[in-house]
Amino acid sequence: MIARALTRKGTALLKMAKCSKDYEPAIETFQKALTEHRNPDTLKKLNDAEKAKKDLEQQEYFDPKIAYEEREKGNECFKQQKYPEAVKHYTESLRRNPKDPKAYSNRAACYTKLGALPEGLKDAEKCIELDPTFSKGYTRKGAVQFFMKEYDKALETYQEGLKHDANNQELLDGVRRCVEQINKANRGDLSPEELKERQAKAMQDPEIQNILSDPVMRQVLVDFQENPKAAQEHMKNPMVMNKIQKLVSAGIVQMR
């Protein structure tokens, strides 16, 4: 009974908050109701109230002018190789304007310089999501993937970027570097250390794991070793050869 009464009170306070812009009383009331009885409907209303409060705070904090100023401060820090400080300014810029692809792109570059590759990849992908035509998003993402030695993925990223900016030199250079690394694996020119490192990295890749766990591909790999005639037939299948190429680039399969 107490929980139900508190939920009704919280619901009324939530309606009032839409005018008063003060969601805290409703949130506190729903929390008290949940301590009395954990009801799914009350929990949903609490989540709605907390989301409304967060959205309001973001709206009130939104300021494109300050966002631009913070981004420029970040750019100055980046030029001076003060990457942690640059990250702070870009982060504040994004708090002021979460829809700015340039700030995500610039912070991705900082994270890459700092060796925080997963964070850099996430920012680069967000940059592309916000503006699929912005070439910097693809150069940032491709650079992170290249440093992670995911050359096939980096190549795909650079090629996707070239669809939007066919003459972009950074993208073209990225394609060239990836092709060099992929060809190095194809020729079997990797050192034992490079091969071991690339194989260990590849075995953590879900895509490589899926290829190796595919019964059809397992048979293909057996045929490449034991049945040259069947292997020749497999090579006529573009889908199979694409997967073989990924395994070669990953150092899992070596073709002499």
Tab-separated table of C-alpha atoms in Angstrom:
chain	number	residue	atom	x	y	z
A	1	MET	CA	0.000	0.000	0.000
A	2	ILE	CA	2.792	2.432	0.913
A	3	ALA	CA	4.666	1.658	-2.299
A	4	ARG	CA	1.527	2.206	-4.368
A	5	ALA	CA	0.830	5.551	-2.692
A	6	LEU	CA	4.415	6.685	-3.221
A	7	THR	CA	4.250	5.676	-6.880
A	8	ARG	CA	1.078	7.741	-7.352
A	9	LYS	CA	2.770	10.692	-5.645
A	10	GLY	CA	5.870	10.267	-7.813
A	11	THR	CA	3.716	10.174	-10.948
A	12	ALA	CA	2.073	13.458	-9.964
A	13	LEU	CA	5.461	15.036	-9.221
A	14	LEU	CA	6.762	13.838	-12.581
A	15	LYS	CA	3.916	15.617	-14.369
A	16	MET	CA	4.627	18.792	-12.393
A	17	ALA	CA	8.336	18.542	-13.262
A	18	LYS	CA	7.560	19.094	-16.930
A	19	CYS	CA	6.657	22.656	-15.964
A	20	SER	CA	8.925	23.232	-12.968
A	21	LYS	CA	11.900	21.446	-14.617
A	22	ASP	CA	12.739	19.924	-11.231
A	23	TYR	CA	12.728	16.137	-11.514
A	24	GLU	CA	14.525	15.412	-8.236
A	25	PRO	CA	11.372	15.182	-6.015
A	26	ALA	CA	9.804	12.647	-8.400
A	27	ILE	CA	13.031	10.622	-8.573
A	28	GLU	CA	13.375	10.521	-4.781
A	29	THR	CA	9.735	9.474	-4.378
A	30	PHE	CA	10.031	6.638	-6.904
A	31	GLN	CA	13.216	5.462	-5.166
A	32	LYS	CA	11.393	5.352	-1.810
A	33	ALA	CA	8.553	3.408	-3.427
A	34	LEU	CA	11.009	0.842	-4.744
A	35	THR	CA	12.501	0.318	-1.292
A	36	GLU	CA	8.995	-0.633	-0.114
A	37	HIS	CA	8.194	-2.857	-3.081
A	38	ARG	CA	10.155	-3.420	-6.287
A	39	ASN	CA	7.471	-2.965	-8.902
A	40	PRO	CA	8.381	-2.998	-12.648
A	41	ASP	CA	6.002	-0.125	-13.383
A	42	THR	CA	7.575	2.038	-10.666
A	43	LEU	CA	11.055	1.167	-11.906
A	44	LYS	CA	10.094	2.226	-15.432
A	45	LYS	CA	8.748	5.541	-14.146
A	46	LEU	CA	11.975	6.098	-12.204
A	47	ASN	CA	14.014	5.431	-15.350
A	48	ASP	CA	11.799	7.827	-17.314
A	49	ALA	CA	12.259	10.542	-14.685
A	50	GLU	CA	16.044	10.086	-14.602
A	51	LYS	CA	16.218	10.191	-18.396
A	52	ALA	CA	14.088	13.346	-18.508
A	53	LYS	CA	16.390	14.973	-15.943
A	54	LYS	CA	19.491	14.010	-17.926
A	55	ASP	CA	17.979	15.265	-21.204
A	56	LEU	CA	17.069	18.570	-19.569
A	57	GLU	CA	20.585	19.004	-18.179
A	58	GLN	CA	22.054	18.356	-21.628
A	59	GLN	CA	19.696	20.869	-23.224
A	60	GLU	CA	20.592	23.521	-20.662
A	61	TYR	CA	24.314	22.810	-21.078
A	62	PHE	CA	24.155	22.873	-24.887
A	63	ASP	CA	26.112	25.842	-26.263
A	64	PRO	CA	27.627	25.661	-29.790
A	65	LYS	CA	29.689	28.817	-29.223
A	66	ILE	CA	31.447	27.457	-26.139
A	67	ALA	CA	31.750	24.084	-27.890
A	68	TYR	CA	33.634	25.747	-30.745
A	69	GLU	CA	35.912	27.609	-28.324
A	70	GLU	CA	36.727	24.404	-26.445
A	71	ARG	CA	37.445	22.593	-29.697
A	72	GLU	CA	39.855	25.342	-30.723
A	73	LYS	CA	41.603	25.096	-27.348
A	74	GLY	CA	41.915	21.376	-27.956
A	75	ASN	CA	43.424	22.037	-31.375
A	76	GLU	CA	46.075	24.295	-29.838
A	77	CYS	CA	46.960	21.653	-27.253
A	78	PHE	CA	47.146	19.031	-29.994
A	79	LYS	CA	49.600	21.169	-31.985
A	80	GLN	CA	51.754	21.424	-28.852
A	81	GLN	CA	51.521	17.632	-28.391
A	82	LYS	CA	49.682	18.111	-25.100
A	83	TYR	CA	47.338	15.248	-25.858
A	84	PRO	CA	45.756	14.659	-22.412
A	85	GLU	CA	44.893	18.361	-22.177
A	86	ALA	CA	43.517	18.287	-25.714
A	87	VAL	CA	41.269	15.348	-24.805
A	88	LYS	CA	39.830	17.360	-21.896
A	89	HIS	CA	38.956	20.283	-24.170
A	90	TYR	CA	37.444	18.065	-26.872
A	91	THR	CA	35.407	16.240	-24.227
A	92	GLU	CA	34.052	19.533	-22.893
A	93	SER	CA	33.323	20.605	-26.465
A	94	LEU	CA	31.268	17.450	-26.976
A	95	ARG	CA	29.395	18.013	-23.729
A	96	ARG	CA	28.435	21.420	-25.098
A	97	ASN	CA	27.590	20.050	-28.549
A	98	PRO	CA	27.298	16.236	-28.764
A	99	LYS	CA	26.543	16.361	-32.500
A	100	ASP	CA	29.871	17.812	-33.679
A	101	PRO	CA	31.719	15.249	-35.862
A	102	LYS	CA	34.895	17.375	-35.922
A	103	ALA	CA	35.286	17.185	-32.142
A	104	TYR	CA	34.893	13.400	-32.263
A	105	SER	CA	37.428	13.230	-35.097
A	106	ASN	CA	39.951	15.361	-33.224
A	107	ARG	CA	39.532	13.459	-29.972
A	108	ALA	CA	39.986	10.200	-31.902
A	109	ALA	CA	43.333	11.541	-33.151
A	110	CYS	CA	44.347	12.341	-29.556
A	111	TYR	CA	43.394	8.904	-28.311
A	112	THR	CA	45.420	7.363	-31.137
A	113	LYS	CA	48.471	9.422	-30.148
A	114	LEU	CA	47.997	8.298	-26.539
A	115	GLY	CA	47.700	4.647	-27.565
A	116	ALA	CA	44.090	4.466	-26.359
A	117	LEU	CA	43.033	2.683	-29.542
A	118	PRO	CA	39.601	1.328	-28.489
A	119	GLU	CA	38.552	4.836	-27.424
A	120	GLY	CA	39.924	6.283	-30.657
A	121	LEU	CA	38.027	3.722	-32.715
A	122	LYS	CA	34.784	4.480	-30.882
A	123	ASP	CA	35.150	8.226	-31.508
A	124	ALA	CA	36.015	7.714	-35.179
A	125	GLU	CA	32.943	5.536	-35.662
A	126	LYS	CA	30.767	8.147	-33.947
A	127	CYS	CA	32.240	10.792	-36.240
A	128	ILE	CA	31.274	8.726	-39.303
A	129	GLU	CA	27.809	8.101	-37.857
A	130	LEU	CA	27.220	11.842	-37.444
A	131	ASP	CA	28.584	12.754	-40.892
A	132	PRO	CA	29.203	9.853	-43.316
A	133	THR	CA	30.652	12.284	-45.901
A	134	PHE	CA	33.372	13.671	-43.586
A	135	SER	CA	36.611	12.071	-44.801
A	136	LYS	CA	38.479	12.648	-41.528
A	137	GLY	CA	36.241	10.098	-39.832
A	138	TYR	CA	37.497	7.414	-42.208
A	139	THR	CA	41.160	8.425	-41.957
A	140	ARG	CA	40.908	8.347	-38.145
A	141	LYS	CA	39.173	4.975	-38.088
A	142	GLY	CA	41.519	3.493	-40.677
A	143	ALA	CA	44.571	4.710	-38.750
A	144	VAL	CA	43.361	3.076	-35.536
A	145	GLN	CA	42.647	-0.209	-37.315
A	146	PHE	CA	46.061	-0.069	-38.991
A	147	PHE	CA	47.819	0.411	-35.638
A	148	MET	CA	45.771	-2.503	-34.308
A	149	LYS	CA	47.189	-4.498	-37.258
A	150	GLU	CA	43.688	-5.105	-38.618
A	151	TYR	CA	44.831	-4.384	-42.164
A	152	ASP	CA	41.817	-5.860	-43.970
A	153	LYS	CA	39.424	-3.795	-41.880
A	154	ALA	CA	41.542	-0.669	-42.294
A	155	LEU	CA	41.584	-1.188	-46.065
A	156	GLU	CA	37.784	-1.467	-46.118
A	157	THR	CA	37.512	1.739	-44.081
A	158	TYR	CA	39.818	3.703	-46.385
A	159	GLN	CA	37.986	2.399	-49.454
A	160	GLU	CA	34.639	3.394	-47.949
A	161	GLY	CA	36.000	6.894	-47.363
A	162	LEU	CA	37.140	7.146	-50.980
A	163	LYS	CA	33.534	6.671	-52.075
A	164	HIS	CA	32.856	10.108	-50.579
A	165	ASP	CA	36.189	11.781	-51.398
A	166	ALA	CA	37.872	9.962	-54.274
A	167	ASN	CA	40.997	12.152	-54.397
A	168	ASN	CA	41.729	12.388	-50.677
A	169	GLN	CA	45.476	11.797	-50.323
A	170	GLU	CA	45.300	10.550	-46.726
A	171	LEU	CA	42.797	7.889	-47.739
A	172	LEU	CA	44.849	6.915	-50.797
A	173	ASP	CA	48.004	6.644	-48.679
A	174	GLY	CA	46.085	4.519	-46.189
A	175	VAL	CA	45.033	2.124	-48.940
A	176	ARG	CA	48.639	1.863	-50.134
A	177	ARG	CA	49.974	1.078	-46.646
A	178	CYS	CA	47.315	-1.576	-46.061
A	179	VAL	CA	47.952	-3.240	-49.422
A	180	GLU	CA	51.683	-3.344	-48.641
A	181	GLN	CA	51.032	-5.131	-45.350
A	182	ILE	CA	48.511	-7.535	-46.876
A	183	ASN	CA	50.885	-8.371	-49.737
A	184	LYS	CA	53.663	-8.932	-47.220
A	185	ALA	CA	51.539	-11.620	-45.581
A	186	ASN	CA	50.566	-13.076	-48.973
A	187	ARG	CA	54.234	-13.490	-49.919
A	188	GLY	CA	55.022	-15.134	-46.593
A	189	ASP	CA	57.499	-12.353	-45.797
A	190	LEU	CA	56.493	-11.942	-42.165
A	191	SER	CA	59.181	-12.522	-39.560
A	192	PRO	CA	58.448	-15.242	-36.957
A	193	GLU	CA	57.755	-12.508	-34.395
A	194	GLU	CA	55.398	-10.629	-36.737
A	195	LEU	CA	53.621	-13.852	-37.658
A	196	LYS	CA	53.150	-14.878	-34.029
A	197	GLU	CA	51.867	-11.430	-33.049
A	198	ARG	CA	49.479	-11.263	-35.993
A	199	GLN	CA	48.119	-14.755	-35.319
A	200	ALA	CA	47.534	-13.992	-31.631
A	201	LYS	CA	45.713	-10.785	-32.574
A	202	ALA	CA	43.631	-12.574	-35.190
A	203	MET	CA	42.461	-15.286	-32.817
A	204	GLN	CA	40.765	-12.592	-30.726
A	205	ASP	CA	38.849	-11.288	-33.755
A	206	PRO	CA	35.219	-12.575	-33.810
A	207	GLU	CA	35.220	-12.525	-37.621
A	208	ILE	CA	38.289	-14.790	-37.788
A	209	GLN	CA	36.790	-17.045	-35.121
A	210	ASN	CA	33.599	-17.393	-37.170
A	211	ILE	CA	35.546	-18.288	-40.312
A	212	LEU	CA	37.571	-20.947	-38.503
A	213	SER	CA	34.479	-22.428	-36.838
A	214	ASP	CA	32.594	-22.696	-40.153
A	215	PRO	CA	32.529	-26.420	-41.159
A	216	VAL	CA	32.638	-25.502	-44.855
A	217	MET	CA	35.725	-23.334	-44.385
A	218	ARG	CA	37.404	-26.013	-42.286
A	219	GLN	CA	36.984	-28.419	-45.198
A	220	VAL	CA	38.290	-25.780	-47.607
A	221	LEU	CA	41.443	-25.397	-45.512
A	222	VAL	CA	41.921	-29.168	-45.461
A	223	ASP	CA	41.539	-29.268	-49.254
A	224	PHE	CA	44.135	-26.523	-49.667
A	225	GLN	CA	46.603	-28.802	-47.883
A	226	GLU	CA	45.587	-32.222	-49.163
A	227	ASN	CA	43.506	-31.873	-52.340
A	228	PRO	CA	44.935	-29.376	-54.884
A	229	LYS	CA	42.190	-30.099	-57.422
A	230	ALA	CA	39.431	-29.276	-54.936
A	231	ALA	CA	41.408	-26.219	-53.833
A	232	GLN	CA	41.364	-24.924	-57.415
A	233	GLU	CA	37.573	-25.188	-57.430
A	234	HIS	CA	37.322	-23.324	-54.141
A	235	MET	CA	39.383	-20.479	-55.592
A	236	LYS	CA	36.636	-19.845	-58.145
A	237	ASN	CA	34.245	-18.935	-55.329
A	238	PRO	CA	34.647	-15.188	-54.511
A	239	MET	CA	33.119	-15.576	-51.045
A	240	VAL	CA	35.485	-18.397	-50.111
A	241	MET	CA	38.495	-16.543	-51.482
A	242	ASN	CA	37.543	-13.426	-49.546
A	243	LYS	CA	37.586	-15.458	-46.332
A	244	ILE	CA	40.869	-17.114	-47.301
A	245	GLN	CA	42.351	-13.667	-47.928
A	246	LYS	CA	41.325	-12.572	-44.447
A	247	LEU	CA	43.018	-15.641	-42.958
A	248	VAL	CA	46.162	-14.976	-44.998
A	249	SER	CA	46.282	-11.344	-43.876
A	250	ALA	CA	45.802	-12.487	-40.299
A	251	GLY	CA	48.744	-14.878	-40.606
A	252	ILE	CA	46.529	-17.900	-39.929
A	253	VAL	CA	47.061	-19.285	-43.434
A	254	GLN	CA	50.295	-18.944	-45.383
A	255	MET	CA	50.348	-19.324	-49.139
A	256	ARG	CA	53.676	-19.808	-50.850
